Coordinates of C-alpha atoms in Angstrom, one line a residue:
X1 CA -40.8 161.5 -5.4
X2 CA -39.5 161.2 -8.7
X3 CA -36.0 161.8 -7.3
X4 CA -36.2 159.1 -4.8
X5 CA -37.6 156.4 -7.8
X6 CA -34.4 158.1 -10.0
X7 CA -31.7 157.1 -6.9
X8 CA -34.0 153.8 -6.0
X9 CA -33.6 152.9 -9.6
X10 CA -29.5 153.6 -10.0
X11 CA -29.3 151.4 -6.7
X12 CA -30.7 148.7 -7.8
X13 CA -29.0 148.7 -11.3
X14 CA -25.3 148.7 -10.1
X15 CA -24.8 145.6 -8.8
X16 CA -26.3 144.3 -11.9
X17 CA -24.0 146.0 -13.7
X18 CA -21.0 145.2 -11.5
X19 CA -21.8 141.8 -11.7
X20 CA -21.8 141.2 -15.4
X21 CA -18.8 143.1 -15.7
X22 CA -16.2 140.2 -15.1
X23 CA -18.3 137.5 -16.9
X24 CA -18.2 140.0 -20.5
X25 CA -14.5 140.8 -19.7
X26 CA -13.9 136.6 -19.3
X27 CA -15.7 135.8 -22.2
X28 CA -13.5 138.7 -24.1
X29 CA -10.6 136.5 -23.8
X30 CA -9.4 134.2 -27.2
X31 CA -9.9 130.6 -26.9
X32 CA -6.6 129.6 -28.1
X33 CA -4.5 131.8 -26.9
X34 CA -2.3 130.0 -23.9
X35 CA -4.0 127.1 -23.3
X36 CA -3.0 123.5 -24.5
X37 CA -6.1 121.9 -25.3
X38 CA -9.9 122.7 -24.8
X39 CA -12.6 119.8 -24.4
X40 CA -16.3 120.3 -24.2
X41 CA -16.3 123.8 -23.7
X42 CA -13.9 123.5 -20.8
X43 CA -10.5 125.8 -21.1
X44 CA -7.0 124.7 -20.3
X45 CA -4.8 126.9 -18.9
X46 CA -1.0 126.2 -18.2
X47 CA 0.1 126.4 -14.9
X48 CA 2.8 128.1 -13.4
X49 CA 6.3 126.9 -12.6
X50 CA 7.0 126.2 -9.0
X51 CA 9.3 127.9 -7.0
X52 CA 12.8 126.7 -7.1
X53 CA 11.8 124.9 -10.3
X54 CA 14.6 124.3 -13.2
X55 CA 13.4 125.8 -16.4
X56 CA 11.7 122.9 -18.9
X57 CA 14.4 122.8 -21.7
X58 CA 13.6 121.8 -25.5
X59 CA 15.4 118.8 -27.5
X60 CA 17.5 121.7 -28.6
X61 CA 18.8 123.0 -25.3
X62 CA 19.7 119.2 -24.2
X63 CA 23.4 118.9 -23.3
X64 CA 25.9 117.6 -26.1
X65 CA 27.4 115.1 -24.0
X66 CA 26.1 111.5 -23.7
X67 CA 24.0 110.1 -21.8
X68 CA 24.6 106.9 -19.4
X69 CA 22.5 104.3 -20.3
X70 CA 21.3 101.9 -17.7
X71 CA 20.5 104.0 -14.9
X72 CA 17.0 104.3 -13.7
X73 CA 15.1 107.2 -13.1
X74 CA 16.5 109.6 -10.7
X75 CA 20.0 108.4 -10.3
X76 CA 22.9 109.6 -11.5
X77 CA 25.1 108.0 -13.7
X78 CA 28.5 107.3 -12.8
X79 CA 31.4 109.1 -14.3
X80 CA 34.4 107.7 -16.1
X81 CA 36.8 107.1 -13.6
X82 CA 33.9 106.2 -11.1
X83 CA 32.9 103.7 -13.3
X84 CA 36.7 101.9 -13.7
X85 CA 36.8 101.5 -9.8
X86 CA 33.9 100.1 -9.8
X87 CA 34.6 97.7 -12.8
X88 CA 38.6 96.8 -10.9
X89 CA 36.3 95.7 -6.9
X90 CA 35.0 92.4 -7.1
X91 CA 31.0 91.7 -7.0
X92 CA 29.6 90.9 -3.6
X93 CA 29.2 87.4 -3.5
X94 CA 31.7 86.6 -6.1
X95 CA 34.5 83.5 -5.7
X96 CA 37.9 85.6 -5.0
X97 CA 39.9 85.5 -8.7
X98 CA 42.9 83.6 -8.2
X99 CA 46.0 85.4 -8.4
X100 CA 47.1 85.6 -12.3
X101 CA 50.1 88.0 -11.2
X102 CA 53.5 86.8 -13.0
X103 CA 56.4 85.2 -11.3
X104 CA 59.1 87.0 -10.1
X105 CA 62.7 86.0 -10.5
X106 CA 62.7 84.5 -6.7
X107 CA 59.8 82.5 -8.3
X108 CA 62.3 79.8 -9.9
X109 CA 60.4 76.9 -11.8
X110 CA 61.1 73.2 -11.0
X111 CA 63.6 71.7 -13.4
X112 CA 62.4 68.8 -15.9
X113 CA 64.1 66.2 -13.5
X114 CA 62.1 67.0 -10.4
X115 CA 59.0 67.6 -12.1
X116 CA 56.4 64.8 -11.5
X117 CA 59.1 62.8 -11.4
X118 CA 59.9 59.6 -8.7
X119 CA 64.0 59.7 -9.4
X120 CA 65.7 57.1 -7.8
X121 CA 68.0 58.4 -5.4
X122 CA 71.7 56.7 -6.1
X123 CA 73.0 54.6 -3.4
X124 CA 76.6 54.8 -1.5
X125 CA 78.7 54.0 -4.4
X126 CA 82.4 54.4 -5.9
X127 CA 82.9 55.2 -9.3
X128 CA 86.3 53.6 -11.2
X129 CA 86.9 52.2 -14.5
X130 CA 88.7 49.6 -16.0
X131 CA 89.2 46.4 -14.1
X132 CA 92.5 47.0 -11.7
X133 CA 89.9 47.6 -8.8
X134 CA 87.7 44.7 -9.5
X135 CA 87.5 41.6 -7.6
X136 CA 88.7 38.5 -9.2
X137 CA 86.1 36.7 -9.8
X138 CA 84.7 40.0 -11.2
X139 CA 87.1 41.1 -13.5
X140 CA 87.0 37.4 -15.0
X141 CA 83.2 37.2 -15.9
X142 CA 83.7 41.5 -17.5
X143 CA 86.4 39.8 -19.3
X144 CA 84.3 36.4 -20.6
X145 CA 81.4 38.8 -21.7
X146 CA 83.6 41.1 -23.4
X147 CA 85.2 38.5 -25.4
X148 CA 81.3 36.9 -26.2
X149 CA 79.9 40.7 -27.3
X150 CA 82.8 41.6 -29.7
X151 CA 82.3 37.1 -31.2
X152 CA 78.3 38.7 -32.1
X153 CA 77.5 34.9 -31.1
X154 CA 75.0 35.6 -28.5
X155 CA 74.6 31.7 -27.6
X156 CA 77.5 32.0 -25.6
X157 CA 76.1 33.6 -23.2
X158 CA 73.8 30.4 -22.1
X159 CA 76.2 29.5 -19.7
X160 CA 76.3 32.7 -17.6
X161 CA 72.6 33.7 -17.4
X162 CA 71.0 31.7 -14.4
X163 CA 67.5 30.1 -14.7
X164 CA 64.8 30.3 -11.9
X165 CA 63.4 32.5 -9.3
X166 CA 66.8 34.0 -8.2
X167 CA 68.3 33.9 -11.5
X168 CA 69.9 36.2 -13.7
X169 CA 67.3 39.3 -14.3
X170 CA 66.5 40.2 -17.8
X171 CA 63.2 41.8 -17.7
X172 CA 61.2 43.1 -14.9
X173 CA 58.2 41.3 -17.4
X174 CA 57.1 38.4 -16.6
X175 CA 58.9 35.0 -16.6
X176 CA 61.1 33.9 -19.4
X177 CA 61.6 30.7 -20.9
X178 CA 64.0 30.8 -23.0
X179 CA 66.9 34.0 -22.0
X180 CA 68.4 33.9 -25.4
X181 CA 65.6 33.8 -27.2
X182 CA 64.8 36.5 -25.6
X183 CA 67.6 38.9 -25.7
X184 CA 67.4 38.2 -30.0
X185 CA 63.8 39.5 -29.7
X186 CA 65.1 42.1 -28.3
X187 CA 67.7 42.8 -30.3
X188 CA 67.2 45.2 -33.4
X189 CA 68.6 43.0 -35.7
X190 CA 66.8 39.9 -34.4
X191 CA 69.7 37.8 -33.9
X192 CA 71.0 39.6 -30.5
X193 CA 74.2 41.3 -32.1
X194 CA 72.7 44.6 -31.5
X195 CA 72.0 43.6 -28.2
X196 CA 75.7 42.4 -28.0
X197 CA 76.9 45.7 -29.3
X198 CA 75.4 47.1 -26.2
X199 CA 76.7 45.0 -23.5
X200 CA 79.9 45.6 -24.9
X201 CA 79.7 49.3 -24.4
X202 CA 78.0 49.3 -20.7
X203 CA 81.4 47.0 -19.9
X204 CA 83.8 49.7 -21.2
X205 CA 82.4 51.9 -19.8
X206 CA 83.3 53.6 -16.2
X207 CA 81.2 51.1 -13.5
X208 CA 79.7 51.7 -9.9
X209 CA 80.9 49.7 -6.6
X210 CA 77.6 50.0 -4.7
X211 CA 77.1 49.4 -1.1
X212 CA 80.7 48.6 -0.4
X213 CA 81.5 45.9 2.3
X214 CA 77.5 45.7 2.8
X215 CA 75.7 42.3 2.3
X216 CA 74.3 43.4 -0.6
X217 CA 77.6 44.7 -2.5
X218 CA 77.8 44.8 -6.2
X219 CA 79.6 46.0 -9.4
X220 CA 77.3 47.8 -11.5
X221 CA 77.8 49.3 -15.1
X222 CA 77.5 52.1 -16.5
X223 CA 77.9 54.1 -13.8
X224 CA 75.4 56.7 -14.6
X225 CA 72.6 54.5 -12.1
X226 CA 74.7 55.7 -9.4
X227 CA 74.3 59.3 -10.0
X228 CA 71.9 63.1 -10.4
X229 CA 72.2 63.2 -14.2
X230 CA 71.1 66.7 -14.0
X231 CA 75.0 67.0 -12.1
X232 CA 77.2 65.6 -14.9
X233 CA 79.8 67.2 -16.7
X234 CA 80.7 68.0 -20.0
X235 CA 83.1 64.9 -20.0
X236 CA 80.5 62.2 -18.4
X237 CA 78.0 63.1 -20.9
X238 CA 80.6 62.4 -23.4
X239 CA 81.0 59.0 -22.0
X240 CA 76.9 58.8 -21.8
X241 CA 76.2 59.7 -25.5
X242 CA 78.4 57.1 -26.3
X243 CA 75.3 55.1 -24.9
X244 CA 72.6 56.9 -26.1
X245 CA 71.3 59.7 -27.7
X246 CA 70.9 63.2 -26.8
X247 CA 67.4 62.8 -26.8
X248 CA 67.7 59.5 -24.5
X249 CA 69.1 61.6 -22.2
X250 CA 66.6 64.4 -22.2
X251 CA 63.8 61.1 -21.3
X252 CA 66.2 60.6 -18.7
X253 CA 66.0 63.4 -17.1
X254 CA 62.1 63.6 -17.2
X255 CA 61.7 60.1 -15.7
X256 CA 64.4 61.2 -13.1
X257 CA 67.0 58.7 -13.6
X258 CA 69.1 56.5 -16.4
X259 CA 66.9 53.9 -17.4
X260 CA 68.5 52.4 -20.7
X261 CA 70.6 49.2 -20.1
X262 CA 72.7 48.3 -17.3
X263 CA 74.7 44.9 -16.3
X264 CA 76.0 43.6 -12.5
X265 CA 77.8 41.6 -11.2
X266 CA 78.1 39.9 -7.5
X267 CA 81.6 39.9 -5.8
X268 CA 81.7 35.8 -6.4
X269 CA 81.6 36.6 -10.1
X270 CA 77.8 36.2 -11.0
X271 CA 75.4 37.9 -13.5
X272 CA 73.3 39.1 -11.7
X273 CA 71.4 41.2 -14.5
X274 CA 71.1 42.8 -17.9
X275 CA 68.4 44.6 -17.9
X276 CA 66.9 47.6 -19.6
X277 CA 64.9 50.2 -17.3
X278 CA 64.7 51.4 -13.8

């Protein structure tokens, strides 16, 4: 009998036993050893790093190299050369850049004469100088106003400038009332000589039969309205800056034609103009 109590009793005190074995080894363990925090009683234990995980590294283990800025989380950053081709494409949705390449040497620029220019293209013409060519009644007048320009008395030329709507041209203004008075406000000096001076060297100078044999025939000078002042030669621009000045003719050549004083004269031996411009 008191061997069956003795193995009754051990029965029923192992599983006692084996059950508060685990809860005294648990509560053997130290509080803050491996655990991040502990609230309330409740222990924190660090979990595990998944499979296939990459290590967590510490500030000090970062890489040396810099970082892209800009990207967001999860991409990854573009390298160096990526980041030129990029920069070279155009955006979508960008205007197309114009093409800033430079000119080649097929690429030749326009010169200053035909630049923005309206020249005047000459008309069928001879060139000649002197008077043997000249008409008669031409080569009197050329003489008359020769002999007036070198006098400087400027009233003589009254009688060969013609009045009215088909008269002699002198301006492409407006009207004039009085020619002479006109030409000495014109003149430099105010008394017409310079303007004198200046018909005198037009008339020396070489002159321009234009439109030969046509209706509208007549003997202009100088001859430079008759021709691409761009195309003269060492010698004709001789004879031009004898007229004007260097810089004249570089204002010449960017309006696109000679536009400084010129005089004609019909084959019946009228004056037909003396006029300054184009």
């Amino acid at each position: 009998m008191r061997r069956t109590n003795f193995v009754l009793t051990i029965a029923l005190v192992l599983p006692v036993f084996a059950a508060a074995t685990p809860v005294a080894a648990f509560s053997r363990i130290d509080p803050g050893e491996g655990r991040s925090d502990s609230r309330e009683g409740i222990i924190a234990v660090p979990l595990p790093p998944l499979p296939g995980a990459a290590p967590a590294t510490t500030p000090s283990q970062l890489p040396s190299s810099p970082v892209h800025e800009g990207t967001d989380a999860g991409e990854v950053p573009l390298s160096p050369a990526d980041e030129a081709d990029d920069a070279a494409a155009p955006a979508e949705g960008d205007d197309a850049q114009p093409d800033q390449r430079p000119a080649t040497s097929d690429e030749t620029a326009p010169t200053p004469f035909r630049d923005g220019a309206a020249a005047a293209e000459p008309l069928a013409a001879d060139i000649a100088y002197g008077e043997e060519s000249l008409p008669r009644p031409v080569r009197d007048l050329r003489s008359r106003l020769i002999e007036i320009a070198r006098s400087g008395e400027i009233e003589r030329l009254r009688p060969y400038i013609e009045t009215g709507e088909d008269g002699t041209v002198l301006s492409f203004g407006p009207t004039i009332d009085d020619p002479i008075e006109f030409l000495k406000a014109s003149s430099g000096d105010g008394d017409g000589v310079e303007t004198l001076a200046i018909m005198l060297e037009i008339l020396e100078a070489g002159h321009a039969r234009v439109e030969p044999n046509a209706p509208n025939e007549i003997f202009v000078w100088p001859y430079f309205t008759q021709v691409h002042l761009e195309d003269l030669t060492a010698p004709q621009k001789v004879e031009l800056f004898e007229l004007v000045t260097a810089g004249d003719y570089q204002g010449m050549l960017d309006f696109g034609g000679y536009n400084f004083y010129r005089l004609g004269i019909t084959p019946d031996g009228r004056l037909a103009f003396f006029v300054s411009g184009d």
